[in-house]
CSV table of C-alpha atoms in Angstrom, one decimal:
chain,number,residue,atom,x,y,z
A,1,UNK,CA,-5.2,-3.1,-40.6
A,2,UNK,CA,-4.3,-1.8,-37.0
A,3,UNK,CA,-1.1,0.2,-36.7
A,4,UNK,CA,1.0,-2.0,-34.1
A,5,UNK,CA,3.7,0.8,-32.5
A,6,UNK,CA,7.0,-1.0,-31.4
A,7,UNK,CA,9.4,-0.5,-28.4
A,8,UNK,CA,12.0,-2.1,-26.8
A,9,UNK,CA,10.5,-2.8,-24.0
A,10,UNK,CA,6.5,-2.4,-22.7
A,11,UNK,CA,6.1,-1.7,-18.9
A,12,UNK,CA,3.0,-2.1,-17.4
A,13,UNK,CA,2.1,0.5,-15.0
A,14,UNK,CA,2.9,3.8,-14.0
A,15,UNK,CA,3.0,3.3,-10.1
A,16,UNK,CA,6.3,3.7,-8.4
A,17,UNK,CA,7.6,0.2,-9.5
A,18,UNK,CA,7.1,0.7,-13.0
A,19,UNK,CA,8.1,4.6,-13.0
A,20,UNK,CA,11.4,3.4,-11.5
A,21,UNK,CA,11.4,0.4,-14.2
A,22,UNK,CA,11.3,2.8,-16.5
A,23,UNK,CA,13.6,5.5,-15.9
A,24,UNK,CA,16.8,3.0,-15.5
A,25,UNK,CA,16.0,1.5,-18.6
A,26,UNK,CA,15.5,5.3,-20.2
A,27,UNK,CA,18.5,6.1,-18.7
A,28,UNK,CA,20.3,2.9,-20.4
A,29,UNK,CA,19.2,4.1,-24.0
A,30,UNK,CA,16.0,1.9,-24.5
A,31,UNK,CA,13.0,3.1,-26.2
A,32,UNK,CA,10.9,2.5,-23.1
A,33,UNK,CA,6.7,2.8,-23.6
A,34,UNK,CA,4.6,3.4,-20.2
A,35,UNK,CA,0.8,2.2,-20.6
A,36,UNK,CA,-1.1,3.5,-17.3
A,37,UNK,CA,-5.1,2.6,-16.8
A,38,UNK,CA,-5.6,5.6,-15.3
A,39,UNK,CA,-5.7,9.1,-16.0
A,40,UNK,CA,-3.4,9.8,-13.5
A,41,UNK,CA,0.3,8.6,-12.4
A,42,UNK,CA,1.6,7.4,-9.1
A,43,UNK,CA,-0.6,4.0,-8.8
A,44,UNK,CA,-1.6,3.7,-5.1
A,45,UNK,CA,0.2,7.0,-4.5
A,46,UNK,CA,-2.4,9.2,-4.4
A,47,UNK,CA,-2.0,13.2,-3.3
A,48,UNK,CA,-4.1,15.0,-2.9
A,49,UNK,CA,-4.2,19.3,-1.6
A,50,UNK,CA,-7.2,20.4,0.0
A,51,UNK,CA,-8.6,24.1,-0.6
A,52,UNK,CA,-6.7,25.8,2.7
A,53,UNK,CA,-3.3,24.2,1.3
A,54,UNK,CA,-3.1,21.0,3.4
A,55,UNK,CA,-1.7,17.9,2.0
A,56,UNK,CA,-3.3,14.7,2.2
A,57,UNK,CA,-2.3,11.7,1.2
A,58,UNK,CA,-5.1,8.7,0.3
A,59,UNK,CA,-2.3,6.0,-0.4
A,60,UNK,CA,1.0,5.7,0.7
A,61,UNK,CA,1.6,8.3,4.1
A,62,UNK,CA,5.1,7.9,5.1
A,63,UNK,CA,8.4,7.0,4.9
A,64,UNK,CA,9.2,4.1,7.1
A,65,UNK,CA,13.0,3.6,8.2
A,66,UNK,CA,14.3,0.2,6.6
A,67,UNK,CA,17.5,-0.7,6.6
A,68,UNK,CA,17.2,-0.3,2.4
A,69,UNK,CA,17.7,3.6,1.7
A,70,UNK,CA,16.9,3.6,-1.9
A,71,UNK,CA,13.8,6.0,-1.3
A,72,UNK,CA,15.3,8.3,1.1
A,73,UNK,CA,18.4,8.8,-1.4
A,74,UNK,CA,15.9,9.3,-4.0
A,75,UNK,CA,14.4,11.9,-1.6
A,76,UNK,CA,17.9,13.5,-0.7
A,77,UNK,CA,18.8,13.8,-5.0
A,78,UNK,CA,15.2,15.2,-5.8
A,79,UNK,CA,15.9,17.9,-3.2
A,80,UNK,CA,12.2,16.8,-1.9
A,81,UNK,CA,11.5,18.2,1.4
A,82,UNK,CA,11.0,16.1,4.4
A,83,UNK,CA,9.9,16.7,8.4
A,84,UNK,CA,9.5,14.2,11.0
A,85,UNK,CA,6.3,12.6,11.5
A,86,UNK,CA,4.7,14.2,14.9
A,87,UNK,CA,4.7,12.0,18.1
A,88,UNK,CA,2.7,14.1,20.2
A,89,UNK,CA,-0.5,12.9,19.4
A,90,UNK,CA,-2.8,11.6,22.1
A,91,UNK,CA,-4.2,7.7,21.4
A,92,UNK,CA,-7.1,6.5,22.2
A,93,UNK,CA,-9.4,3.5,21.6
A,94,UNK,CA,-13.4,3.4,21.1
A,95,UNK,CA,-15.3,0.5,22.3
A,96,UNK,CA,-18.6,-0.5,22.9
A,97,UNK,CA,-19.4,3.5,23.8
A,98,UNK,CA,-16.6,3.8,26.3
A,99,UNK,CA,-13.2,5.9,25.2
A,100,UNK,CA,-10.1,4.8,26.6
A,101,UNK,CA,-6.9,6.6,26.7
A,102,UNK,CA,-3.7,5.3,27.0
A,103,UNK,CA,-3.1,5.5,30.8
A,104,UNK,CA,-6.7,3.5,31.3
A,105,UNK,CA,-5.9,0.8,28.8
A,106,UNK,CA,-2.6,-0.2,30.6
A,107,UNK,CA,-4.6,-0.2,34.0
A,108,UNK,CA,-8.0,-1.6,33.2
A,109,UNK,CA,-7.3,-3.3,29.5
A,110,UNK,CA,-3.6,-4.4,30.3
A,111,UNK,CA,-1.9,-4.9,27.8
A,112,UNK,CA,-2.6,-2.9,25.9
A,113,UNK,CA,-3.0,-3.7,22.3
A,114,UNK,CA,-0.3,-2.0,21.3
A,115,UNK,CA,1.8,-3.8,24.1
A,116,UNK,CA,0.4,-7.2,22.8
A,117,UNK,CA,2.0,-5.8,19.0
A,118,UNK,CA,5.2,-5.2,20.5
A,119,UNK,CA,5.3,-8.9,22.7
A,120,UNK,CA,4.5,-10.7,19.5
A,121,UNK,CA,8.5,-11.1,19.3
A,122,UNK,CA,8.8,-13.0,22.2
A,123,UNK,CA,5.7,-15.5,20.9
A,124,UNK,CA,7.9,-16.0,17.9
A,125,UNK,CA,11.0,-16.5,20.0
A,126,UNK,CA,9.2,-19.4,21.7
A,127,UNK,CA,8.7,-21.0,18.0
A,128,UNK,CA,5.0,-20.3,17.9
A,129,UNK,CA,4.2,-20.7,14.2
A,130,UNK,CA,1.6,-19.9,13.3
A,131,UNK,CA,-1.0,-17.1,12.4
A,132,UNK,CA,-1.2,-14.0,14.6
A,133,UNK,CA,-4.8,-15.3,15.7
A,134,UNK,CA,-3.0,-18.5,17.2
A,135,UNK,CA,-0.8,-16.0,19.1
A,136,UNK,CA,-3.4,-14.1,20.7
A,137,UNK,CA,-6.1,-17.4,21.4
A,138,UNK,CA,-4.6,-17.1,25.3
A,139,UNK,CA,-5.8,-13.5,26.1
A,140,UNK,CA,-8.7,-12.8,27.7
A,141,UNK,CA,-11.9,-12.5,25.2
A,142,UNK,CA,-11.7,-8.5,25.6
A,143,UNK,CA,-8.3,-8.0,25.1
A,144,UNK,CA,-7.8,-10.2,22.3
A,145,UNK,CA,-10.8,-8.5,20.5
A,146,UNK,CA,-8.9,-5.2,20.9
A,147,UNK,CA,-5.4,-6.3,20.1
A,148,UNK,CA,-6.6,-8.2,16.6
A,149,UNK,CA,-8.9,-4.7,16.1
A,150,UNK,CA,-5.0,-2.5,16.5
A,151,UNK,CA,-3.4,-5.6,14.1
A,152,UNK,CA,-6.2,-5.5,11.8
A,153,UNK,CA,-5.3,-2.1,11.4
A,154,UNK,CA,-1.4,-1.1,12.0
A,155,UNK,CA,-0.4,-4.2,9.8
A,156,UNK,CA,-3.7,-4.2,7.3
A,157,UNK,CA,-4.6,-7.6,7.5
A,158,UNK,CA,-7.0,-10.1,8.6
A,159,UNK,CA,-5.5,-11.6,12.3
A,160,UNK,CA,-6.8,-14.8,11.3
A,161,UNK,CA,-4.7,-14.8,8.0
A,162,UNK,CA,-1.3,-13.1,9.0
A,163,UNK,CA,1.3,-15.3,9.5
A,164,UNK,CA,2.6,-14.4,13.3
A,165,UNK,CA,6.6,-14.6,12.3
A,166,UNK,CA,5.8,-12.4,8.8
A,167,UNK,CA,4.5,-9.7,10.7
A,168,UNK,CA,7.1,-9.4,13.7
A,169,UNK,CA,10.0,-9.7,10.8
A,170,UNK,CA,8.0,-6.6,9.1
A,171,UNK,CA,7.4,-4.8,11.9
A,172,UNK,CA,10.7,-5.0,13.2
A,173,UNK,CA,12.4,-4.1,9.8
A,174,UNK,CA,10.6,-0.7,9.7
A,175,UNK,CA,12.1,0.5,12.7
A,176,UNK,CA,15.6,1.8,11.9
A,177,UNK,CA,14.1,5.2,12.5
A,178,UNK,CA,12.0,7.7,13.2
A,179,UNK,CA,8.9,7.7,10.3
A,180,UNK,CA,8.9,10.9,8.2
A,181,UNK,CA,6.9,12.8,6.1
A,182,UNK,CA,7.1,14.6,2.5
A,183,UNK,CA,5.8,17.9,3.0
A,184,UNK,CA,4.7,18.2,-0.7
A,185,UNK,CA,3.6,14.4,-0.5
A,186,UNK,CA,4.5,11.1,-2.0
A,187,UNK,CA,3.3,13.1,-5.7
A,188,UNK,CA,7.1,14.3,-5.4
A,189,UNK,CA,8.5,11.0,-5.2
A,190,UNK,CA,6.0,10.3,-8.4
A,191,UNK,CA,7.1,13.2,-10.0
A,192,UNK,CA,10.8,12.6,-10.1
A,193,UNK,CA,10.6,9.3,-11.1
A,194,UNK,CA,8.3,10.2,-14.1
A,195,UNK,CA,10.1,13.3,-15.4
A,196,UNK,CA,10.7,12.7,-19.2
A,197,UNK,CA,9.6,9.3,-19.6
A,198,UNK,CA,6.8,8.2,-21.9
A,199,UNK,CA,4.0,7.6,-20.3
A,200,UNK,CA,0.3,6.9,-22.0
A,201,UNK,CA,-2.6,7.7,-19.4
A,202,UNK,CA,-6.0,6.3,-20.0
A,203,UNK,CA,-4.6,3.1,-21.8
A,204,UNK,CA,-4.9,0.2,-19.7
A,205,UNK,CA,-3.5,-3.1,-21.1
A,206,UNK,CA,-5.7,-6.1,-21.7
A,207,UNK,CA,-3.7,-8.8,-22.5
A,208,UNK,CA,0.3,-9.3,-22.7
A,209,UNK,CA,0.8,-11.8,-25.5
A,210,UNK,CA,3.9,-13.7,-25.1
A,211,UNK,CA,6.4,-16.1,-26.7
A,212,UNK,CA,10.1,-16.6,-26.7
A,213,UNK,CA,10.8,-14.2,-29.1
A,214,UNK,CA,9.0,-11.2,-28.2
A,215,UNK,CA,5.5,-9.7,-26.4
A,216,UNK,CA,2.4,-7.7,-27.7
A,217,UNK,CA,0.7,-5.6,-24.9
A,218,UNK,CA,-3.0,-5.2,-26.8
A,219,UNK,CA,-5.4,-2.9,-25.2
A,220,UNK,CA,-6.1,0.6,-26.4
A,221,UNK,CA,-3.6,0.3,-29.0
A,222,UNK,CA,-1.2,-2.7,-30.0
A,223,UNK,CA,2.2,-2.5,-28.7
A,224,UNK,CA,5.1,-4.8,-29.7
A,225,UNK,CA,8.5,-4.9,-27.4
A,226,UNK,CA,11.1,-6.8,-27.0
A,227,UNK,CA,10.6,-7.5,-23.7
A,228,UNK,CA,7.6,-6.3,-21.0
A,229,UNK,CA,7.6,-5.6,-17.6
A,230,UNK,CA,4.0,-6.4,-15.5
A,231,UNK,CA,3.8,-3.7,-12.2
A,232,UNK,CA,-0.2,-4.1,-11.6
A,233,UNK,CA,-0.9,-5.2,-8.3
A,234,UNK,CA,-1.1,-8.9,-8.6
A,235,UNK,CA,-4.8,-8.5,-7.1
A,236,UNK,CA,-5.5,-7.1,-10.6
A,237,UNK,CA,-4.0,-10.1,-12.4
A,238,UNK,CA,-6.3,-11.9,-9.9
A,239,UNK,CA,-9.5,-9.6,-11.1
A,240,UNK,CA,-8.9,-10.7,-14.1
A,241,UNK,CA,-8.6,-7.3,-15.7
A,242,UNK,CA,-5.0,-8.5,-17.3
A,243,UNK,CA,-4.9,-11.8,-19.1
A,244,UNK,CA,-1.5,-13.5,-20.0
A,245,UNK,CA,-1.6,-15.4,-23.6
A,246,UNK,CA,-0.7,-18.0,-23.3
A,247,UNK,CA,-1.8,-18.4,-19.5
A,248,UNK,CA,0.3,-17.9,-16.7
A,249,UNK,CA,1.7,-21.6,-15.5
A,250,UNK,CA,0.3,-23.0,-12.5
A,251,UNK,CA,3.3,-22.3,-10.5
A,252,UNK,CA,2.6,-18.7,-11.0
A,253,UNK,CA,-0.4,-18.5,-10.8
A,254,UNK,CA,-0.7,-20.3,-7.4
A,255,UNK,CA,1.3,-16.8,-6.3
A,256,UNK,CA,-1.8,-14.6,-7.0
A,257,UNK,CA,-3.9,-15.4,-3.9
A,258,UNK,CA,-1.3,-14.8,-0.9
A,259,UNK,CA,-0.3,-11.5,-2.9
A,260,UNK,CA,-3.6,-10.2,-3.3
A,261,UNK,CA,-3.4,-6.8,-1.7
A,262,UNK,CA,-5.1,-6.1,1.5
A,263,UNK,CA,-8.7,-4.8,1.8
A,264,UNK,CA,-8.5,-1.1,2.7
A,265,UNK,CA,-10.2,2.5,1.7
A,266,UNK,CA,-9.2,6.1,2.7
A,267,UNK,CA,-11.9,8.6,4.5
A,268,UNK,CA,-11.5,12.3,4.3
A,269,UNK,CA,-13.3,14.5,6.1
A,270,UNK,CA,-13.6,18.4,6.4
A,271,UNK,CA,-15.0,19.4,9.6
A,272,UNK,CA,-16.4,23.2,10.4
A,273,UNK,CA,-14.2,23.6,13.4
A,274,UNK,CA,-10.1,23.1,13.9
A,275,UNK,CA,-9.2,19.8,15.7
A,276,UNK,CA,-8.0,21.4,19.5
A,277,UNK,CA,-5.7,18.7,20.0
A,278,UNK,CA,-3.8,16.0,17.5
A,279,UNK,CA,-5.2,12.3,17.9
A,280,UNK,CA,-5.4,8.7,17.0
A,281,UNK,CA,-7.9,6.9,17.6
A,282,UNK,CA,-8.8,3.4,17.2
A,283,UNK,CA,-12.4,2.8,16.5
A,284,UNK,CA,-12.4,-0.9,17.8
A,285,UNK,CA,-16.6,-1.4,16.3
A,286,UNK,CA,-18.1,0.1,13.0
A,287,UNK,CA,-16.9,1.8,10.9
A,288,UNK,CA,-13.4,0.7,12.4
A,289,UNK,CA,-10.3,1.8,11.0
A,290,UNK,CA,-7.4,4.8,12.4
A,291,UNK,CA,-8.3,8.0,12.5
A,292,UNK,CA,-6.2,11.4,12.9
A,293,UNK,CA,-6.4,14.7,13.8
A,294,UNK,CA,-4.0,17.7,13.9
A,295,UNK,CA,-4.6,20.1,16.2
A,296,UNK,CA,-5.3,23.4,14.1
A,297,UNK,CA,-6.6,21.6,11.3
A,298,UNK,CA,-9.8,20.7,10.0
A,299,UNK,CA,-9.0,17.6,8.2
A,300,UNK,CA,-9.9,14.4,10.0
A,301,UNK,CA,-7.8,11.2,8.2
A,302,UNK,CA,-9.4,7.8,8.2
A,303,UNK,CA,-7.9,4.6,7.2
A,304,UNK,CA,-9.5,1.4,7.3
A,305,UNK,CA,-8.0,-1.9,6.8
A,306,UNK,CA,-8.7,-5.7,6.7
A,307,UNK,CA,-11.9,-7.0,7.6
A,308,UNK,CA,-13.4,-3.8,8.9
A,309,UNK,CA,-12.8,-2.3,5.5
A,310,UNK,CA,-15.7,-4.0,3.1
A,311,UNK,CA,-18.4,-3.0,7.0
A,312,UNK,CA,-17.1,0.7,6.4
A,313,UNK,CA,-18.1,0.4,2.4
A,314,UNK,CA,-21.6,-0.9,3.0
A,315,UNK,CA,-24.4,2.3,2.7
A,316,UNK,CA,-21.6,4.6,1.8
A,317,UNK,CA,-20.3,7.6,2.5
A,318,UNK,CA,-22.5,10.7,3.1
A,319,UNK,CA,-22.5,13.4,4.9
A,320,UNK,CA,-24.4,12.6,8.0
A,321,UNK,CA,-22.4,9.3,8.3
A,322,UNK,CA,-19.1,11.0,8.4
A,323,UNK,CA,-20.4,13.7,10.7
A,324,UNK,CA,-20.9,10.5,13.5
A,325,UNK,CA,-17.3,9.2,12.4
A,326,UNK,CA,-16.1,12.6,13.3
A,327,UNK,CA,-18.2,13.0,16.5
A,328,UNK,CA,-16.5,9.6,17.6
A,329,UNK,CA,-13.1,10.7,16.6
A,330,UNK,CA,-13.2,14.2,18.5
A,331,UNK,CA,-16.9,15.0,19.8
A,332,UNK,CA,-15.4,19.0,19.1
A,333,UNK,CA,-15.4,19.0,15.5
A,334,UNK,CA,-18.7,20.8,15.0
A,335,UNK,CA,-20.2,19.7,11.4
A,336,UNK,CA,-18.9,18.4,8.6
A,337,UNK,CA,-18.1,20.5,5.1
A,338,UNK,CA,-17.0,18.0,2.6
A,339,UNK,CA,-16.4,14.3,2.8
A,340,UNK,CA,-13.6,12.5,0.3
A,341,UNK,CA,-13.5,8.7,0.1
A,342,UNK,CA,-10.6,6.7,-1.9
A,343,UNK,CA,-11.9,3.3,-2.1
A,344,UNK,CA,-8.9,0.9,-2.7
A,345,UNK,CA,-10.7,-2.6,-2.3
A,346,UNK,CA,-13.1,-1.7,-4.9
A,347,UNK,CA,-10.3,0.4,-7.4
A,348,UNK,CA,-10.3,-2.1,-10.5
A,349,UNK,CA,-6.8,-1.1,-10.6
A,350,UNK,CA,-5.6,-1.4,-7.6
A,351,UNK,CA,-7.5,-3.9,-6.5
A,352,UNK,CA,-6.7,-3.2,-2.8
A,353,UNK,CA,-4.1,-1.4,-0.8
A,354,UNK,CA,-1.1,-3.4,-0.5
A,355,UNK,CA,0.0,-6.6,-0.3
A,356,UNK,CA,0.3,-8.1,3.7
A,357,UNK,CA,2.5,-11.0,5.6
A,358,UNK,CA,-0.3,-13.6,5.3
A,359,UNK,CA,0.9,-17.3,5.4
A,360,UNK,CA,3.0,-18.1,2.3
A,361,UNK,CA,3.7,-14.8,1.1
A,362,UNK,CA,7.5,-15.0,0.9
A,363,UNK,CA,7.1,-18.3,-1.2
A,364,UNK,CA,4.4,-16.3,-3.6
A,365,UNK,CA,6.4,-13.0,-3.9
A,366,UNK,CA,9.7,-15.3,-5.3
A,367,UNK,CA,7.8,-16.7,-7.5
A,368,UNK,CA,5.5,-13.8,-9.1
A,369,UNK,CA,9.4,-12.2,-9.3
A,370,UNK,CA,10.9,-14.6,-11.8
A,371,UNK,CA,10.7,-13.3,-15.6
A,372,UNK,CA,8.5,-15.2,-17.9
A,373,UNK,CA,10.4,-17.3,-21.0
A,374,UNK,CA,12.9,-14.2,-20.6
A,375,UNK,CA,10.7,-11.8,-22.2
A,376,UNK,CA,8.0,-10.4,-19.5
A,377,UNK,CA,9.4,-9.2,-16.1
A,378,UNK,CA,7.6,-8.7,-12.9
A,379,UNK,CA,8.0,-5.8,-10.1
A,380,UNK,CA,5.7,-3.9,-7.9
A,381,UNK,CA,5.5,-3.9,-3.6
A,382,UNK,CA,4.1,-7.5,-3.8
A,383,UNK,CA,7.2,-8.8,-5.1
A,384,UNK,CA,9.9,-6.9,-3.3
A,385,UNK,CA,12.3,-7.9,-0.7
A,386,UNK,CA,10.7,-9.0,2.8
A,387,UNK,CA,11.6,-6.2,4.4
A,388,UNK,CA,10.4,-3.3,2.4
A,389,UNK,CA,7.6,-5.6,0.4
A,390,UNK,CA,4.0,-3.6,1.0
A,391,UNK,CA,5.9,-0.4,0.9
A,392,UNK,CA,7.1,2.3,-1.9
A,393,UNK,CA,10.3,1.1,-1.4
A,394,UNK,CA,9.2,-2.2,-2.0
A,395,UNK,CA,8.1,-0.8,-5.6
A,396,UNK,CA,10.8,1.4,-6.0
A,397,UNK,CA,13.5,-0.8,-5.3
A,398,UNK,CA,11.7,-4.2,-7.4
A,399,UNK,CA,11.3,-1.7,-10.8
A,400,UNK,CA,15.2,-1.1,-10.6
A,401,UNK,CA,15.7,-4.7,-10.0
A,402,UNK,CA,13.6,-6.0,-13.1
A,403,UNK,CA,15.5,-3.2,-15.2
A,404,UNK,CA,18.8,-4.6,-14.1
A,405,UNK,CA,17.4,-7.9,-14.8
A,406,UNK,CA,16.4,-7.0,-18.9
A,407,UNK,CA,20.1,-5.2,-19.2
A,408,UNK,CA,21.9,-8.0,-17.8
A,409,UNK,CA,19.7,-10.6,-20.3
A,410,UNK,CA,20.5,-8.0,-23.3
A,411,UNK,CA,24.1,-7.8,-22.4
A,412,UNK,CA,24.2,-11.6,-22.7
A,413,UNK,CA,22.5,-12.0,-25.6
């Protein structure tokens, strides 16, 4: 017979959302149980300190200012420290061989594709609906190819997908202030959240086995709760690498496809020779994405998003291939040391990097939110409010608002 342990309550997950989850419920006197697939905590925050010290972080990279300020008190009480995020970067796009700067983009390229991100407001004001590709059908064919290459990567999406009033609602609501960094990385945040809870690495769940009266999380080994609480990416739900017995209703599961995260993998390289000068660069053709350098350092960043994301995967990563990324980014670098590669569209747990504004998102988040027969709850990024939805405090915020959710049903009971 196989021991089945008990609990009052099972949460999926040991990203932000279901750290969170757990500590308010903790701190409310349940016996609260934490499966995680990984061997690791955080979810799609992911630290990591190179050998000279430098922090680097292959998930989550900043804190954007919302007008929510649940993270940054979290921040503020953990005593985590903080520093502005540096604006004196020079930006650049790479096209078709030719680099263009700022200064020749407004007078040659004009506008820019950072202009046509910041007009979008004014397409929506003219009740434009719509998908961002819609928006940008009236530019010239070379300036619409490098305004849905900047979209493709500043929101993460696919142009052709994102739904035009979704994105200017998003990108407006993360600009109540300047963008900051954690100097130790988004670990801290991790960290604090996940400071005496109990948390079971290398267990993924396989099924959550539900009825009216209680649920059975069954994977490495049997868990009954009272209640559950579900914080994998719905993109793994969507994988198929959690199952729901009995099945997920329709309803619900019509949610899974317009919150399937976004495609998107992390590139990492260590050049021989300190960046002179801090840049970001947009490589409009393959292998696409934003890259940074800091001056001083040797660490080039690369993020690529959306569409360009599953071209950058094909052939892989080596050496010589990241030495031509690098040679794109800043022809200075000399060679490369050591490449690191974080592959979020192909992580089985992850199952991309977060979710975006595509068409019928809001309609899909409210509905992947609502607790199941009173006994499983839902939270992660996906599922949070508009504004900070895609974000940590999109998780952070949606795990303290399906805790709330479980007291108030037991206080009612």
């Amino acid at each position: 017979m196989i021991d089945v342990e008990s609990a009052d309550v099972v949460v999926v997950g040991a990203g932000v959302a279901g750290l969170a989850c757990a500590q308010e419920l903790t701190s409310a006197g349940r016996r609260v149980i934490v499966l995680e697939a990984r061997d690791r905590v955080g979810g799609r925050v992911h630290t990591v300190r190179m050998p000279d010290g430098e922090v680097v972080e292959l998930g989550a990279q900043v804190v954007h200012q919302t007008r929510d300020d649940t993270l940054a008190r979290l921040v503020r009480a953990a005593g985590i420290r903080v520093r502005a995020f540096p604006m004196d970067a020079q930006l650049a796009v790479l096209h078709e061989g030719a680099r263009w700067d700022a200064a020749n983009l407004s007078r040659h390229r004009s506008p820019a594709p950072w202009v046509v991100e910041a007009q979008l407001g004014s397409v929506v004001a003219g009740d434009r609906a719509g998908t961002v590709s819609k928006a940008l059908a009236g530019l010239p064919e070379d300036r619409r190819f490098l305004a849905s290459a900047w979209l493709d990567q500043v929101v993460g999406g696919d142009c052709r997908t994102l739904d035009l009033q979704g994105v200017v609602g998003t990108r407006a609501a993360r600009r109540h202030g300047p963008e900051v960094l954690l100097v130790d990385g988004f670990t801290a945040v991790v960290d604090a959240l996940a400071a005496g809870l109990d948390i079971r690495t290398a267990c993924p769940a396989q099924t959550v086995v539900w009825s009216e009266a209680h649920v059975e999380i069954r994977g490495t080994r049997p868990i009954r709760a009272r209640t559950a609480v579900v914080t994998v990416p719905p993109s793994v739900v969507l994988g198929g690498r959690l199952g729901f017995d009995p099945p997920l209703p329709e309803a619900r599961l019509d949610a899974l496809m317009p919150l399937a995260s976004n495609d998107a993998l992390a590139i990492v390289v260590t050049t021989t020779a300190p960046a002179r000068r801090s840049t970001w660069v947009l490589l409009a053709d393959p292998p696409g994405g934003l890259w940074r350098t800091t001056a001083g350092s040797r660490v080039v960043r690369g993020h690529i998003k959306g569409p360009a994301a599953a071209i950058a995967r094909q052939g892989g990563w080596n050496a010589g291939r990241a030495a031509t990324a690098a040679a794109l980014v800043d022809p200075d670098l000399g060679g490369v040391e050591d490449v690191l590669v974080c592959d979020w569209g192909t992580d089985p747990w992850a199952g991309g990097g977060y979710s975006v504004p595509v068409v019928g998102v809001d309609a899909a988040a409210r509905r992947w939110a609502e607790p199941l027969a009173g006994v499983v709850f839902f939270a992660g990024e996906a599922c949070g409010d508009p504004e900070v939805r895609g974000l940590v405090q999109g998780a952070l915020t949606s795990g303290r608002r399906a805790a709330r959710e479980i007291l108030g049903r037991d206080a009612h009971a």
